[in-house]
């Protein structure tokens, strides 16, 4: 049967009269009706996974396509760094790759797993309560090397142990204490490999109440300074090392920069430091995922304030603390008021450790992750670390914030292995002897720093600087020391002279060991100066009370090395002052001559 041409023309005309988009909509609706519901669920799931993969910064596929080889560790250091030459170059972990746990292939998953699980080893600390001068209390939790086999011994609130075993001092992060998973990982690892570990809990943490009106903050270095001095006095023969994590790393680096060579610390490590608090404050409020961390940190700070409400409500704005929605809000209503900072930005600028990196004078290992979700890589002081020969900066592409889990079971932390190997190599390196010679024990709270005689460092170019790198023994004598900050490989030499103030307030006179006779010392100095060299040892045989000889020697040497400069300065001084002096002299002589001539005429 043939179709009627008239009907076909009517159909075509009706189709042509319908807009094209309506035809597409009708076709899509028809396709949706016949598509199974499972296909829609699968498509929604794929879209969600794609969004989650990018939102959580998961890198599993990248690790898969690279054969799970991990990313190489990037090291930044000064080319002439003795720390790299003697220590870091022998660390296999720092020259290998880091591969995160496959099912934790995300900085956020790593950080969350560390916070809620962490797989920490089980052990018990031995607690020691340390009282500060201002009335504050700090809990020092000890894990001795023998604790992995038998309980520690504690007598008279002092932890006993072998003085030949090095001591590792740990400074936890913000609102963290000795029971934090990453701290327990570090403490157990170091104790297992032959170290005595002590965790210095911040004030009000570790189950200890606030006993004074002083709180810690991101730049408060007084507590760690007192703790280090206390441990050094209690264990004078033990080598001291320290590790700071997160805010604790910021405090540690700032302390090392403030002290310079005047610290008993021999080696240090800063893990995931914020470096610049102002940059990190901007970063943590920039993206949605970072705001979750801001809320989490604020929740921890408010919980810390809640534990000590009686003191916070008296010293700070308690209503503002309870309404805080960010770390910046908490710092505005609590930290700035208690710490007497004008503004939050002022607090962040003054307490950032990036400004103190150049003054670090002990071997320092710095570990940071590029994908750290809390401490951004934008704040890492790359150039400052590269310029300081004492710093090794190790950065990894992944790792999260203090997490760095590795292995299928996520029971190992990479940065703990790296720090343990770095300290072990450093402890047996030639640098350890030089650093111990540069140690200066800090004055006890009863002593005044003015009672300690300064030193004069006279270098080749004639500059004189005051230093304090002598070590006073129990008998009141000084040991010969090397001068920190002068690289022997670069040929810099120095002369150190002790300038005493006579008998100290304790009735002891400060003397210098191994002084030779006066005549021999004079001859030696004369020969050395004539040859153009600078002696680099203390003069033997002179008492520190007889400072005239020492000062005279320094001045003579300064004048010899700077004779041309002194004559040039004298010439400049005469030229610049001659108009004034010449005019005054001219008036003076005119008046004199006028009086002479007038007197002569009168006599005539």
CSV table of C-alpha atoms in Angstrom, one decimal, residues 383-588:
chain,number,residue,atom,x,y,z
A,383,UNK,CA,67.2,31.9,50.6
A,384,UNK,CA,67.9,32.3,54.3
A,385,UNK,CA,68.4,28.5,54.7
A,386,UNK,CA,70.6,28.4,51.7
A,387,UNK,CA,72.8,31.2,53.0
A,388,UNK,CA,73.3,29.7,56.5
A,389,UNK,CA,76.0,27.0,56.4
A,390,UNK,CA,74.5,25.3,59.6
A,391,UNK,CA,71.1,24.5,58.0
A,392,UNK,CA,70.0,21.7,55.8
A,393,UNK,CA,66.5,22.2,54.3
A,394,UNK,CA,64.8,19.0,53.2
A,395,UNK,CA,61.5,19.3,51.4
A,396,UNK,CA,59.2,16.6,50.1
A,397,UNK,CA,56.4,16.9,47.6
A,398,UNK,CA,54.0,15.0,49.9
A,399,UNK,CA,53.7,14.3,53.6
A,400,UNK,CA,50.9,16.5,55.0
A,401,UNK,CA,51.4,18.2,58.4
A,402,UNK,CA,53.6,16.2,60.7
A,403,UNK,CA,52.2,12.9,59.2
A,404,UNK,CA,54.6,11.4,56.7
A,405,UNK,CA,53.2,7.9,57.1
A,406,UNK,CA,54.9,5.2,55.0
A,407,UNK,CA,54.4,1.5,54.4
A,408,UNK,CA,51.3,-0.4,53.8
A,409,UNK,CA,50.4,-0.5,57.5
A,410,UNK,CA,51.2,3.2,58.2
A,411,UNK,CA,53.2,2.3,61.3
A,412,UNK,CA,56.3,4.2,60.3
A,413,UNK,CA,56.8,8.0,60.1
A,414,UNK,CA,59.4,9.1,57.5
A,415,UNK,CA,60.5,12.3,59.2
A,416,UNK,CA,61.2,10.4,62.4
A,417,UNK,CA,63.5,8.1,60.6
A,418,UNK,CA,65.2,11.1,58.9
A,419,UNK,CA,65.7,12.9,62.1
A,420,UNK,CA,67.0,9.8,63.9
A,421,UNK,CA,69.6,9.2,61.2
A,422,UNK,CA,70.7,12.8,61.0
A,423,UNK,CA,71.3,13.0,64.8
A,424,UNK,CA,73.1,9.6,64.8
A,425,UNK,CA,75.5,10.7,62.1
A,426,UNK,CA,75.9,14.1,63.7
A,427,UNK,CA,76.6,12.5,67.1
A,428,UNK,CA,79.6,10.6,65.6
A,429,UNK,CA,80.8,13.4,63.2
A,430,UNK,CA,83.8,15.7,63.7
A,431,UNK,CA,81.4,18.6,64.1
A,432,UNK,CA,80.3,17.3,67.5
A,433,UNK,CA,83.6,18.1,69.1
A,434,UNK,CA,83.7,21.7,67.8
A,435,UNK,CA,80.2,22.3,68.8
A,436,UNK,CA,80.8,21.1,72.3
A,437,UNK,CA,83.8,23.4,72.6
A,438,UNK,CA,81.6,26.3,71.6
A,439,UNK,CA,79.0,25.7,74.3
A,440,UNK,CA,78.5,28.3,77.0
A,441,UNK,CA,76.5,27.4,80.0
A,442,UNK,CA,73.8,29.9,80.7
A,443,UNK,CA,73.9,31.8,84.0
A,444,UNK,CA,71.7,30.3,86.8
A,445,UNK,CA,68.7,32.4,87.9
A,446,UNK,CA,70.7,33.6,90.9
A,447,UNK,CA,73.7,34.8,88.8
A,448,UNK,CA,73.8,38.0,86.9
A,449,UNK,CA,75.1,38.1,83.3
A,450,UNK,CA,77.3,41.1,84.2
A,451,UNK,CA,79.4,38.9,86.4
A,452,UNK,CA,80.6,37.0,83.4
A,453,UNK,CA,83.6,38.5,81.8
A,454,UNK,CA,83.2,39.3,78.0
A,455,UNK,CA,85.7,38.3,75.3
A,456,UNK,CA,87.3,40.3,72.6
A,457,UNK,CA,87.4,38.7,69.1
A,458,UNK,CA,90.0,40.5,67.0
A,459,UNK,CA,89.9,39.3,63.4
A,460,UNK,CA,92.2,39.9,60.5
A,461,UNK,CA,90.5,43.1,59.2
A,462,UNK,CA,90.9,44.8,62.6
A,463,UNK,CA,87.3,44.5,63.7
A,464,UNK,CA,86.7,44.0,67.4
A,465,UNK,CA,83.5,42.2,68.6
A,466,UNK,CA,82.4,41.0,72.0
A,467,UNK,CA,81.7,37.3,72.2
A,468,UNK,CA,81.0,34.9,74.9
A,469,UNK,CA,82.0,31.4,73.9
A,470,UNK,CA,84.2,30.4,76.8
A,471,UNK,CA,83.2,27.6,79.0
A,472,UNK,CA,83.5,28.1,82.8
A,473,UNK,CA,84.3,25.1,84.7
A,474,UNK,CA,83.5,24.3,88.3
A,475,UNK,CA,86.8,25.7,89.4
A,476,UNK,CA,86.2,29.0,87.8
A,477,UNK,CA,88.6,28.6,84.8
A,478,UNK,CA,88.1,28.9,81.1
A,479,UNK,CA,88.6,26.2,78.6
A,480,UNK,CA,90.2,26.9,75.2
A,481,UNK,CA,87.5,27.2,72.6
A,482,UNK,CA,87.1,27.7,68.9
A,483,UNK,CA,85.4,30.8,67.6
A,484,UNK,CA,82.1,30.1,66.1
A,485,UNK,CA,81.1,31.8,62.9
A,486,UNK,CA,84.6,31.7,61.4
A,487,UNK,CA,85.0,29.0,58.8
A,488,UNK,CA,88.5,27.4,59.1
A,489,UNK,CA,88.3,26.3,55.5
A,490,UNK,CA,88.0,29.9,54.5
A,491,UNK,CA,91.2,30.8,56.4
A,492,UNK,CA,89.5,33.1,59.0
A,493,UNK,CA,91.5,33.3,62.1
A,494,UNK,CA,90.8,35.1,65.4
A,495,UNK,CA,92.4,36.1,68.7
A,496,UNK,CA,90.4,35.6,71.9
A,497,UNK,CA,91.3,37.6,74.9
A,498,UNK,CA,89.5,37.3,78.2
A,499,UNK,CA,88.7,40.7,79.8
A,500,UNK,CA,88.0,40.2,83.5
A,501,UNK,CA,86.3,42.5,86.0
A,502,UNK,CA,88.4,41.3,88.9
A,503,UNK,CA,86.9,39.0,91.5
A,504,UNK,CA,83.3,38.0,90.8
A,505,UNK,CA,80.5,38.4,93.2
A,506,UNK,CA,81.0,34.8,94.3
A,507,UNK,CA,84.6,35.6,95.4
A,508,UNK,CA,86.2,33.7,92.5
A,509,UNK,CA,88.7,35.2,90.1
A,510,UNK,CA,88.4,34.3,86.5
A,511,UNK,CA,91.6,32.9,85.0
A,512,UNK,CA,92.7,31.6,81.7
A,513,UNK,CA,94.2,28.2,81.4
A,514,UNK,CA,97.5,27.4,79.8
A,515,UNK,CA,99.0,30.9,79.8
A,516,UNK,CA,102.7,31.1,78.9
A,517,UNK,CA,105.2,33.6,80.4
A,518,UNK,CA,104.8,37.2,79.6
A,519,UNK,CA,108.0,37.5,77.6
A,520,UNK,CA,107.4,34.5,75.5
A,521,UNK,CA,103.9,35.6,74.8
A,522,UNK,CA,105.2,39.1,73.7
A,523,UNK,CA,107.7,37.5,71.4
A,524,UNK,CA,105.2,35.2,69.9
A,525,UNK,CA,102.8,38.1,69.2
A,526,UNK,CA,105.5,40.2,67.7
A,527,UNK,CA,106.6,37.4,65.4
A,528,UNK,CA,103.1,36.6,64.4
A,529,UNK,CA,102.2,40.2,63.7
A,530,UNK,CA,105.4,40.8,61.7
A,531,UNK,CA,104.6,37.8,59.5
A,532,UNK,CA,101.1,39.2,58.8
A,533,UNK,CA,99.3,36.3,60.5
A,534,UNK,CA,96.8,36.4,63.4
A,535,UNK,CA,97.2,34.0,66.2
A,536,UNK,CA,94.2,31.8,66.9
A,537,UNK,CA,94.8,30.6,70.5
A,538,UNK,CA,94.6,32.1,73.9
A,539,UNK,CA,97.9,33.5,75.3
A,540,UNK,CA,99.3,31.3,78.0
A,541,UNK,CA,100.4,32.4,81.5
A,542,UNK,CA,98.4,35.6,82.3
A,543,UNK,CA,95.9,36.2,85.0
A,544,UNK,CA,92.6,37.7,83.9
A,545,UNK,CA,92.8,40.4,86.6
A,546,UNK,CA,95.8,41.8,84.8
A,547,UNK,CA,93.8,43.2,81.9
A,548,UNK,CA,96.2,46.0,81.0
A,549,UNK,CA,98.4,43.6,79.0
A,550,UNK,CA,95.5,42.0,77.3
A,551,UNK,CA,93.8,45.3,76.4
A,552,UNK,CA,97.1,46.8,75.3
A,553,UNK,CA,97.7,43.8,73.0
A,554,UNK,CA,94.3,44.1,71.4
A,555,UNK,CA,94.7,47.8,70.8
A,556,UNK,CA,98.2,47.4,69.4
A,557,UNK,CA,97.1,44.7,67.1
A,558,UNK,CA,94.0,46.7,66.0
A,559,UNK,CA,96.3,49.7,65.3
A,560,UNK,CA,98.7,47.6,63.3
A,561,UNK,CA,96.0,46.0,61.2
A,562,UNK,CA,94.2,49.3,60.6
A,563,UNK,CA,97.0,51.8,60.4
A,564,UNK,CA,96.1,52.9,56.9
A,565,UNK,CA,92.4,53.2,57.8
A,566,UNK,CA,93.3,55.2,60.9
A,567,UNK,CA,95.4,57.7,59.0
A,568,UNK,CA,92.7,58.0,56.4
A,569,UNK,CA,90.1,58.7,59.1
A,570,UNK,CA,92.4,61.3,60.7
A,571,UNK,CA,92.8,63.0,57.3
A,572,UNK,CA,89.1,63.0,56.7
A,573,UNK,CA,88.5,64.4,60.2
A,574,UNK,CA,91.0,67.2,59.7
A,575,UNK,CA,89.5,68.1,56.3
A,576,UNK,CA,85.9,68.1,57.4
A,577,UNK,CA,86.5,70.1,60.6
A,578,UNK,CA,89.1,72.6,59.2
A,579,UNK,CA,86.5,75.2,58.2
A,580,UNK,CA,85.2,75.5,61.7
A,581,UNK,CA,88.5,75.0,63.5
A,582,UNK,CA,90.3,77.3,61.1
A,583,UNK,CA,87.8,80.1,61.6
A,584,UNK,CA,88.0,79.8,65.3
A,585,UNK,CA,91.8,79.8,65.2
A,586,UNK,CA,91.8,82.8,62.9
A,587,UNK,CA,89.6,84.8,65.3
A,588,UNK,CA,91.7,83.7,68.3
